[in-house]
Every structure is written in C-alpha cells, then in structure tokens.
PDB file of C-alpha atoms in Angstrom:
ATOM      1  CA  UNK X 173      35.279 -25.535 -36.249  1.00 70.00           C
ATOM      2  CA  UNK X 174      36.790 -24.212 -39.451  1.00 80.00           C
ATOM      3  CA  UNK X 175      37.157 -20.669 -39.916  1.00 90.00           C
ATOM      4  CA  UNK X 176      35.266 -20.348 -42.950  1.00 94.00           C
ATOM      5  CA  UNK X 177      32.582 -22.891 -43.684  1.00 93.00           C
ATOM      6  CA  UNK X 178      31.199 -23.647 -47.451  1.00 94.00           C
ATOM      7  CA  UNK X 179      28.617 -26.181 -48.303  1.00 88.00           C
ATOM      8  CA  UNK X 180      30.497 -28.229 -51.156  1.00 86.00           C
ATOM      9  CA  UNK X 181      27.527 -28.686 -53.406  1.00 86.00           C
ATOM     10  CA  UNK X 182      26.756 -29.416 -56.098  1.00 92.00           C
ATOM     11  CA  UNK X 183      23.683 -27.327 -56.359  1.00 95.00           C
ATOM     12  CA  UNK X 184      21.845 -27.812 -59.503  1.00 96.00           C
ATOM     13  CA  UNK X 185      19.685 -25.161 -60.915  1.00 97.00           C
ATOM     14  CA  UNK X 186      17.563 -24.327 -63.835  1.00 97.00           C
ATOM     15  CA  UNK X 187      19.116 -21.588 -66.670  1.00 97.00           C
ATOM     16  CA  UNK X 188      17.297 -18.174 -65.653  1.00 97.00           C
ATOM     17  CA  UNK X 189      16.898 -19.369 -61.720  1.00 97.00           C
ATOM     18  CA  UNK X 190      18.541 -16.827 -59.058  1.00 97.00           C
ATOM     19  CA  UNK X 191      21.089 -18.966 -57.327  1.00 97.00           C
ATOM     20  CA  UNK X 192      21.807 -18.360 -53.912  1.00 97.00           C
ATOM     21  CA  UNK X 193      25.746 -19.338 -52.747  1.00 97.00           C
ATOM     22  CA  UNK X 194      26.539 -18.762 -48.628  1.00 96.00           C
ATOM     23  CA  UNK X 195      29.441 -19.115 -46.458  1.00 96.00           C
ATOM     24  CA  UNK X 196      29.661 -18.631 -42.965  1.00 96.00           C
ATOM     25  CA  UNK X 197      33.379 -17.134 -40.577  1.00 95.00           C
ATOM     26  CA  UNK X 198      34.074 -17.746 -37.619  1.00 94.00           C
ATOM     27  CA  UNK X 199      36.285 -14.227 -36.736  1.00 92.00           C
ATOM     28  CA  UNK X 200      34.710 -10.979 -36.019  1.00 92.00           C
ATOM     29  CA  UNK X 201      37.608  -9.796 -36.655  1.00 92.00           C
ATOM     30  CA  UNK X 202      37.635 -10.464 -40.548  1.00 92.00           C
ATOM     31  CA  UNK X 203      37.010  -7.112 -43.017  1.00 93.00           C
ATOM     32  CA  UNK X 204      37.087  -8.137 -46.660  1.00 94.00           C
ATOM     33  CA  UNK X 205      35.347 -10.476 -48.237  1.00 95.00           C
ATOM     34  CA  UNK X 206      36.122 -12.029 -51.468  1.00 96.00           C
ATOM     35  CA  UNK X 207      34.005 -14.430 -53.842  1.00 97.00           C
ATOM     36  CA  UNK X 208      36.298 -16.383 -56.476  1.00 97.00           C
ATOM     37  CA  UNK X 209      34.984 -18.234 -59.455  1.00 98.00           C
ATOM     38  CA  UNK X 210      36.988 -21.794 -60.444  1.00 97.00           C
ATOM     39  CA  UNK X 211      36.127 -23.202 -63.765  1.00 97.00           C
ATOM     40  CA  UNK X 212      37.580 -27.395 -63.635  1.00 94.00           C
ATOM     41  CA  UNK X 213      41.113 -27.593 -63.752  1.00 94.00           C
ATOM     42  CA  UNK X 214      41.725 -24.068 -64.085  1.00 96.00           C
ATOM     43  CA  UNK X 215      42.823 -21.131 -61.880  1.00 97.00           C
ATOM     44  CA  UNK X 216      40.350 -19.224 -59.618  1.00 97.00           C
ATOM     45  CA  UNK X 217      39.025 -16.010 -60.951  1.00 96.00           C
ATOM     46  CA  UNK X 218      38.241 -12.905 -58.720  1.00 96.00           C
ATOM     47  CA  UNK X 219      34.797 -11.898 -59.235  1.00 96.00           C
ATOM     48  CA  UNK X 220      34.014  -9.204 -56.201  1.00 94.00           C
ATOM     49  CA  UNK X 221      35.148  -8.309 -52.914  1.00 94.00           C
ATOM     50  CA  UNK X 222      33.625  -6.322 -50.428  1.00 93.00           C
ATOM     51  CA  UNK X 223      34.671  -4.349 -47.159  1.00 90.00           C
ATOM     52  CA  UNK X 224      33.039  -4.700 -43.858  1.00 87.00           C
ATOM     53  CA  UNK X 225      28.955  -5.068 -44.279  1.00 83.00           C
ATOM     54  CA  UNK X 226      26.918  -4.489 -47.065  1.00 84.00           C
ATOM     55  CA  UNK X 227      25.710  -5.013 -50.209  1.00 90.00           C
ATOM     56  CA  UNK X 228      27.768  -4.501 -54.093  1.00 94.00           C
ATOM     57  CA  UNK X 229      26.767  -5.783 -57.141  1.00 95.00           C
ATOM     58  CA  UNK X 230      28.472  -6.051 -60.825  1.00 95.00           C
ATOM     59  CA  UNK X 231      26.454  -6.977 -63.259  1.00 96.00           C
ATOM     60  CA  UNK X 232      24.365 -10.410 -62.768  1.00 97.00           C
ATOM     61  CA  UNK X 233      26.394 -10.689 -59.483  1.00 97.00           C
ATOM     62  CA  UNK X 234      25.558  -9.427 -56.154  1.00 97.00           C
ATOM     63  CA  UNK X 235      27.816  -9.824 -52.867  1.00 97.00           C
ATOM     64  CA  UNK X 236      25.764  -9.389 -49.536  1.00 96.00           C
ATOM     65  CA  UNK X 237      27.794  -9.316 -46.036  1.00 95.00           C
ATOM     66  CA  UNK X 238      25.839  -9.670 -42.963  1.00 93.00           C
ATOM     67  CA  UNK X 239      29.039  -9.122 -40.161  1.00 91.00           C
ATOM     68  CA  UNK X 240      26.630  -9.392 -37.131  1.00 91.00           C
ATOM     69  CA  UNK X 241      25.274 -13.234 -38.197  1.00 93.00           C
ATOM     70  CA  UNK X 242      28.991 -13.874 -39.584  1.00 94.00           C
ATOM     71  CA  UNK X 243      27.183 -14.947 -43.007  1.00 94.00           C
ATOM     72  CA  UNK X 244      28.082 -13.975 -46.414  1.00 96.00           C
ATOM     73  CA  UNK X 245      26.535 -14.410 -49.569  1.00 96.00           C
ATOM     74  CA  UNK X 246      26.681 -14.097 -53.516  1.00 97.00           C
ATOM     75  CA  UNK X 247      23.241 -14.030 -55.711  1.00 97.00           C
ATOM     76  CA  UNK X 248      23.731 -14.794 -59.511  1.00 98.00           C
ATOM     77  CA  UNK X 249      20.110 -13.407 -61.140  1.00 98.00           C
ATOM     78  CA  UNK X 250      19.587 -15.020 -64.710  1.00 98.00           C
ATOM     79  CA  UNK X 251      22.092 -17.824 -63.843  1.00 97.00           C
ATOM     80  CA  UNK X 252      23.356 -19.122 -67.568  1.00 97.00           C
ATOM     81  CA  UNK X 253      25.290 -22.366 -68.440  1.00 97.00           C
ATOM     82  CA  UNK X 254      28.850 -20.619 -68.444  1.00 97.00           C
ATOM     83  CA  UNK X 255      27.995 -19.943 -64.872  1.00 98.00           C
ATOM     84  CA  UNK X 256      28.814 -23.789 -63.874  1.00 98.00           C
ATOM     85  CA  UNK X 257      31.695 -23.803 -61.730  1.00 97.00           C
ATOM     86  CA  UNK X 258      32.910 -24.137 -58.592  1.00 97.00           C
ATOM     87  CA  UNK X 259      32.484 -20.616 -56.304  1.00 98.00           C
ATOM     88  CA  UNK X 260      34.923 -20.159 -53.545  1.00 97.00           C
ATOM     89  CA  UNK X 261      34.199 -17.220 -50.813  1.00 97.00           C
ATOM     90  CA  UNK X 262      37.202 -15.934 -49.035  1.00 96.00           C
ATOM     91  CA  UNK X 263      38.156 -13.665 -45.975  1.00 95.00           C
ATOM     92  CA  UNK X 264      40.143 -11.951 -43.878  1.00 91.00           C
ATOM     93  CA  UNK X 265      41.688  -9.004 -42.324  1.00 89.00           C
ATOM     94  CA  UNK X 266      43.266  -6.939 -44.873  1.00 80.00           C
ATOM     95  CA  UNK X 267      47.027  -8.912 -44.462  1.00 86.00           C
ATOM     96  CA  UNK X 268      48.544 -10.926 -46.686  1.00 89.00           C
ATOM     97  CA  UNK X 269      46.779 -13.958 -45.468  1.00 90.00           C
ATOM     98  CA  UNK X 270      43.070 -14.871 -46.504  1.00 93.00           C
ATOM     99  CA  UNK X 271      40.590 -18.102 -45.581  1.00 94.00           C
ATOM    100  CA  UNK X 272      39.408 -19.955 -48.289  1.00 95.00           C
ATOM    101  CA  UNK X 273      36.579 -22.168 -48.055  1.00 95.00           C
ATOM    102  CA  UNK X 274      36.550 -25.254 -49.683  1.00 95.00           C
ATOM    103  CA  UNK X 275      34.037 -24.009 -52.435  1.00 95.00           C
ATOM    104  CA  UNK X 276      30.490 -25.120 -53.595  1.00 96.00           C
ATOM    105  CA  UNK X 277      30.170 -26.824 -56.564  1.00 96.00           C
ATOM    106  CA  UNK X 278      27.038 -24.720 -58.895  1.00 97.00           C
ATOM    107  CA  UNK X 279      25.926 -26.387 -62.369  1.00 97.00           C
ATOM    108  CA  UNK X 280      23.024 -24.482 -64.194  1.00 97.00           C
ATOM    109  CA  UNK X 281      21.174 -26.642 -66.233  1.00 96.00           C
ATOM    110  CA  UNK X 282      20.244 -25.006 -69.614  1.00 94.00           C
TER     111      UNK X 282
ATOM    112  CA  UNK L 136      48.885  -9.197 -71.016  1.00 73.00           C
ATOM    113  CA  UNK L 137      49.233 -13.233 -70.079  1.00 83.00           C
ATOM    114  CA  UNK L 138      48.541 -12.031 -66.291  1.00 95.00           C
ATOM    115  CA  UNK L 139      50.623 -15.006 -64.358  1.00 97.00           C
ATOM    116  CA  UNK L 140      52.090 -17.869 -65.864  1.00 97.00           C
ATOM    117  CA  UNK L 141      53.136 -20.796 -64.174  1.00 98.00           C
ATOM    118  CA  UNK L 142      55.234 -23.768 -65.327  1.00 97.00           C
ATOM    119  CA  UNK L 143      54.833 -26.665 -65.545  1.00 97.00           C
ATOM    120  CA  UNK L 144      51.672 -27.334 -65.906  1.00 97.00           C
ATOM    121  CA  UNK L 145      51.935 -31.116 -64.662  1.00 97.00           C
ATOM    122  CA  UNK L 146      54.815 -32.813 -62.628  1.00 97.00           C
ATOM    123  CA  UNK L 147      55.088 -36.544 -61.367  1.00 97.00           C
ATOM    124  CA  UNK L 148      58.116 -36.801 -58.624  1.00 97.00           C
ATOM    125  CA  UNK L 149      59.258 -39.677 -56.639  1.00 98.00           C
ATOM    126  CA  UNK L 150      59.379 -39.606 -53.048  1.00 98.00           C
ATOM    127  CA  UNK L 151      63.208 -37.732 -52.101  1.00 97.00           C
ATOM    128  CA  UNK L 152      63.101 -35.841 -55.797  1.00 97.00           C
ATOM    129  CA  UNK L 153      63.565 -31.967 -55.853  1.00 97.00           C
ATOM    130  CA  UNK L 154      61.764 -29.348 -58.422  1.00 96.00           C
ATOM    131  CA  UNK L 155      61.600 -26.051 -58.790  1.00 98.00           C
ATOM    132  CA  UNK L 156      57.882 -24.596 -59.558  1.00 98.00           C
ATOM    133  CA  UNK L 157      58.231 -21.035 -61.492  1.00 98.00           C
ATOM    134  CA  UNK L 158      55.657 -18.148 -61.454  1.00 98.00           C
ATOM    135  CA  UNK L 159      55.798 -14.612 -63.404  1.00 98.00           C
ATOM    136  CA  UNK L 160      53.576 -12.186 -63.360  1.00 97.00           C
ATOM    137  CA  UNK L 161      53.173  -9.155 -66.278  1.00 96.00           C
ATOM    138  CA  UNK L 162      50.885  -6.648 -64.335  1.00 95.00           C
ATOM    139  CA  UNK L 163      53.429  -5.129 -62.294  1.00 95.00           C
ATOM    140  CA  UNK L 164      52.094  -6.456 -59.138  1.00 96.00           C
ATOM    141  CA  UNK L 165      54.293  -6.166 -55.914  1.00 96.00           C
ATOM    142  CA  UNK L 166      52.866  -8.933 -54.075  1.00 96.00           C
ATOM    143  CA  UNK L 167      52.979 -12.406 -55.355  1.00 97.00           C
ATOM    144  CA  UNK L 168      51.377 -15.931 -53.469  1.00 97.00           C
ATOM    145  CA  UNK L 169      52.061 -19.514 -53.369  1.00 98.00           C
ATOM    146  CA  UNK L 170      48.854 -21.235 -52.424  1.00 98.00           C
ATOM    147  CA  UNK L 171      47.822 -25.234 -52.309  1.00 98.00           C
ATOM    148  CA  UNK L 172      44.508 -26.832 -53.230  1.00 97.00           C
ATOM    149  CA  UNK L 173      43.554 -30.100 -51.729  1.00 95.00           C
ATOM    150  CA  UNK L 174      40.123 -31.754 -52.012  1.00 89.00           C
ATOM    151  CA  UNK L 175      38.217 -30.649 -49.399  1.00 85.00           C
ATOM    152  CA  UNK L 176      40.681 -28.104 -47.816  1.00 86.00           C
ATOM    153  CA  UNK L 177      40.278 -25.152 -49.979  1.00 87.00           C
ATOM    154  CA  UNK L 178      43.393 -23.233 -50.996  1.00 95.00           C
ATOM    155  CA  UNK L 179      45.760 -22.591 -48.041  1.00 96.00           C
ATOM    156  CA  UNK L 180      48.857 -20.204 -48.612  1.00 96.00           C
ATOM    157  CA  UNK L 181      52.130 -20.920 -48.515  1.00 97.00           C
ATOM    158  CA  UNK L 182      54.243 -18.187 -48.416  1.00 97.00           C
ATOM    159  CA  UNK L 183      53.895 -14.880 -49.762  1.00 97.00           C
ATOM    160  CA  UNK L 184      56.238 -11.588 -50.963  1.00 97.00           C
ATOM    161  CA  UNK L 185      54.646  -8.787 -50.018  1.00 95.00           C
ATOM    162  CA  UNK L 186      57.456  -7.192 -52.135  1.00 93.00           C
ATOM    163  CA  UNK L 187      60.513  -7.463 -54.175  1.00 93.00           C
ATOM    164  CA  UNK L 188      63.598  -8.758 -51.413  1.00 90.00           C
ATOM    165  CA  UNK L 189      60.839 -10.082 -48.795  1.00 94.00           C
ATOM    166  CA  UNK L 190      59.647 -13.135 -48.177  1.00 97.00           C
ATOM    167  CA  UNK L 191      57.203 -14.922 -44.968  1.00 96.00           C
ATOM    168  CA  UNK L 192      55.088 -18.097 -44.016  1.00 97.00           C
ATOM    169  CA  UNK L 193      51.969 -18.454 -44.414  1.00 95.00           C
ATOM    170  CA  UNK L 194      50.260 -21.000 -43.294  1.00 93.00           C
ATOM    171  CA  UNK L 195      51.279 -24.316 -44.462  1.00 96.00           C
ATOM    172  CA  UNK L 196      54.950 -24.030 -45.343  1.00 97.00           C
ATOM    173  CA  UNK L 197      56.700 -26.836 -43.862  1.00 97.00           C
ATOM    174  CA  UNK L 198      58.427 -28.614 -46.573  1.00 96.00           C
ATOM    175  CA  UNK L 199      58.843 -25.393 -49.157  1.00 98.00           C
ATOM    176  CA  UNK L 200      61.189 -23.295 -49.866  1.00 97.00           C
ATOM    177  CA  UNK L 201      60.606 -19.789 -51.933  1.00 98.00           C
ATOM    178  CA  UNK L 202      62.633 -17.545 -54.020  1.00 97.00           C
ATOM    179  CA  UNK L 203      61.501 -14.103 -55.197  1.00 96.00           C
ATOM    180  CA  UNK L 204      64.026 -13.797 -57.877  1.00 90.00           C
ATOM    181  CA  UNK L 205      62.731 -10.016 -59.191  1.00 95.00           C
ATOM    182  CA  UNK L 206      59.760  -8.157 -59.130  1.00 96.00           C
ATOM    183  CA  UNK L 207      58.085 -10.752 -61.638  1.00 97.00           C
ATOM    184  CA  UNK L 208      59.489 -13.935 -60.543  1.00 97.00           C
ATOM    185  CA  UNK L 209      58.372 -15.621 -57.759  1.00 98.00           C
ATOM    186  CA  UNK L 210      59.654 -19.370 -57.276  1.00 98.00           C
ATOM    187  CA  UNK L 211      58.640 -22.625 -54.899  1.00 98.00           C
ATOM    188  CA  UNK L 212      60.911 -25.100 -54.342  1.00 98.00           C
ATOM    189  CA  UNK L 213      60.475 -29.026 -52.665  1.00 97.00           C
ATOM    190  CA  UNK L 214      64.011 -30.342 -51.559  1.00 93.00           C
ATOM    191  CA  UNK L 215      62.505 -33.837 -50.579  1.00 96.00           C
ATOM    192  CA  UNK L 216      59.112 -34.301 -51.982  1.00 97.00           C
ATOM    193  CA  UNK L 217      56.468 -35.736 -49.864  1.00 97.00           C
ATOM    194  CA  UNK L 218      53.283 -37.777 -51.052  1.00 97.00           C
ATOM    195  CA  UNK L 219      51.647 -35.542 -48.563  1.00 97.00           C
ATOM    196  CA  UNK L 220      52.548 -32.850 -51.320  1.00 98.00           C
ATOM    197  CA  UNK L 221      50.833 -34.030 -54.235  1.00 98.00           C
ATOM    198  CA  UNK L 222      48.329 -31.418 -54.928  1.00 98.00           C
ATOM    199  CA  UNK L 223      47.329 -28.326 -57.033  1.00 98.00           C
ATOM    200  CA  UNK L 224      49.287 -25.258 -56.424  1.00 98.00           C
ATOM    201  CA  UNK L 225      48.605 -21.873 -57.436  1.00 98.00           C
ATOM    202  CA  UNK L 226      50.591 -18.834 -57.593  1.00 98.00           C
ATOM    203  CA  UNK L 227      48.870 -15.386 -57.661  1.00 98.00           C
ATOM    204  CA  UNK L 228      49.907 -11.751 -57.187  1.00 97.00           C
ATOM    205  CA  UNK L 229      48.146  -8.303 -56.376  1.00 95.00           C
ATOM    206  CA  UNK L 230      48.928  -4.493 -56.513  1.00 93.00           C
ATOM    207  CA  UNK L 231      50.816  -2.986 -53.309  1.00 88.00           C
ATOM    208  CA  UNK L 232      47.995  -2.031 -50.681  1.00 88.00           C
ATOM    209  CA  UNK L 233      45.321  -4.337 -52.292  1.00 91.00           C
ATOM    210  CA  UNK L 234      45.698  -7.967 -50.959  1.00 91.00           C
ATOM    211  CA  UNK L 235      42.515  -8.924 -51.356  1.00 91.00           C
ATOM    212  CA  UNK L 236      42.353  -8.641 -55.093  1.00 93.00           C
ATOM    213  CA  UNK L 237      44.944 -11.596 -55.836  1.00 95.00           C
ATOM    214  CA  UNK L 238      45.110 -12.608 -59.183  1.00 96.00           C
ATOM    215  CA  UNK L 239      45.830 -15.885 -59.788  1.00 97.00           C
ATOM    216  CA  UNK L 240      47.970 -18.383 -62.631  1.00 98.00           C
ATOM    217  CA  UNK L 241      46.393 -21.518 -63.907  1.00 97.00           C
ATOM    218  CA  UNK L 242      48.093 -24.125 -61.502  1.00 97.00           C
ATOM    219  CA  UNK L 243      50.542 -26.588 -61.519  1.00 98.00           C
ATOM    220  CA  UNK L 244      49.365 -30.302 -60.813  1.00 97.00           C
ATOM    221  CA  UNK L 245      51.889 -32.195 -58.916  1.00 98.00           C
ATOM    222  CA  UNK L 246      51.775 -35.911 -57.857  1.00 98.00           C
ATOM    223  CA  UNK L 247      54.439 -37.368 -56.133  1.00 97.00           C
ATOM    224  CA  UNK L 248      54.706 -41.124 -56.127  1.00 97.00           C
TER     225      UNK L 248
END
C-alpha cells in the first residue's frame, strides 16, 4: 500500500461546477497537509497547507482534513478554465521529508 | 524576485556521462530540495539542506551526489548516469522552521540514452 494514495484522473468538469479532489495516508502519524497545483511541464505551485484536522480556505479554494478516516480533500467552488491542471496533495510530519501523491489530473471545460 | 531558477532546462546524456544540475534561490530561504518526478510515482526527494554547510538523504538518493555551494546554491550531480534516471527533477526551497511551504523551480528534463 502506498503511503499516500491519489486517483490520477482526469476528471472533467463543467466551468462554474464545485470540483471535489481527495487523497487518502496511510500514517497517523502525519501533521501537515499540503495541496500543490502543476500546470504541464511546469513546476508545482503551493496553494494551501493545513495542520492536523480541519478546515481553511483561500479564496475559491478550500482544504478539508479528516485525520480519523485518514482522508483529505480540496474543493475548488466556481472552477474556471485556468484551473486545468494537475493537483498534487502532500504530507507528512513536519521534517524535511513529505509524501507526494502521484496527482489527479482536473480539466474544467469552459 | 525570479524565486528558484534551475538550469538547464533540458539535458540528453549517454549512459556513463556526468552533469552537474544547478539551483538558486532569491528568497533567502535556508532550506533547499532536490526532488524527482516520474510518471506515476509522484515527486520523491532526493536530498535536502536543511541549511547552509548541511546536507542528508532523502529518499531516493542512490546514484546522486549534492553540493550546497552557499546559502543560494544548491547543486545535484550524476557521476554515471543511469537510464533509470531519466526523469523530471525539481529543486525547491523554504524558510527555516517552515518545511512544508517548499517553493519550487520550473524543472529540469533529463533523458539519458
């Protein structure tokens, strides 16, 4: 079992539609969780993190941790074109070293 | 403010060749990261500084070598490249205490014949 698992995608959705992007970790022990925006061919992009459980938004963009299901989520409301990318989630304890998962692949349809 | 740089941009090696890939950062970060993207693996790191004069694994880093030449220079080296090293890496840096905010460069795409 990996220790972060993404769906890859591609999920297509209409311009305006709430999209919905989920991993899932496999250690308890992880505390931060990042999401990561990666437009093709270029470098990934920080968007949020949170610590421990919880909600945070910025914006359009809303990170959700649930730490007792091991699940963690980002919700884009409005979704626009420029949104079409792939969005990577990542975790970990607060070290230097973080799990990426392997991304899902969103394209918003205008 | 370019953020991090990386060069080159694209690299074809033969099997055996050595390079040097470079990464500099302008925001004063003290931590800087080598990571690897493969298709279906997501990024996995390399090695990391977690400040000027130190260096460690992470965890794929058989076959590298790093340098962090100053506070804004952080290099990776291949002494024998490997087909199994053709891939996308990424170099990215943070502010001391904040490791999960990395910033990252726009990759270098190596292929190694």
């Amino acid at each position: 079992q990996k220790e972060v698992e993404q769906d890859p995608g591609p999920l297509s959705v209409p311009e305006g539609a709430i999209v919905s992007l989920n991993c899932t970790y496999s250690n308890s022990a992880f505390q931060y969780f990042m999401w990561y925006r990666q437009y093709s061919r270029k470098g990934p992009e920080l968007l949020m993190y949170t610590y421990s459980s919880g909600n945070k938004e910025d914006g359009r963009f809303t990170a959700q941790v649930d730490k007792s299901s091991k699940y963690i989520s980002l919700f884009i409301r409005d979704s626009q074109p420029s949104d079409s990318a792939t969005y990577l989630c990542a975790t970990g304890q607060g070290t230097y070293k973080y799990i990426f998962g392997t991304g899902t692949r969103l394209k918003v349809l205008a | 403010n370019a953020g991090v740089t990386q060069t080159p941009k694209f690299q074809v090696l033969k099997t055996g060749q050595s390079m040097t890939l470079q990464c500099a950062q302008d925001m004063n970060h003290n931590s800087m990261y080598w990571y690897r993207q493969d298709p279906g693996m997501g990024l996995r790191l390399i090695y990391y500084s977690a400040s000027e004069g130190t260096t460690d694994k992470g965890e794929v880093p058989n076959g590298y070598n790093v340098s962090r030449l100053n506070k804004r220079e952080f290099s990776l080296r291949l002494e024998s490249a490997a087909p199994s090293q053709t891939s996308v890496y990424f170099c990215a840096s943070s502010v001391a205490g904040r490791p999960y905010e990395q910033y990252f460069g726009p990759g270098t795409r190596l292929t190694v014949t």
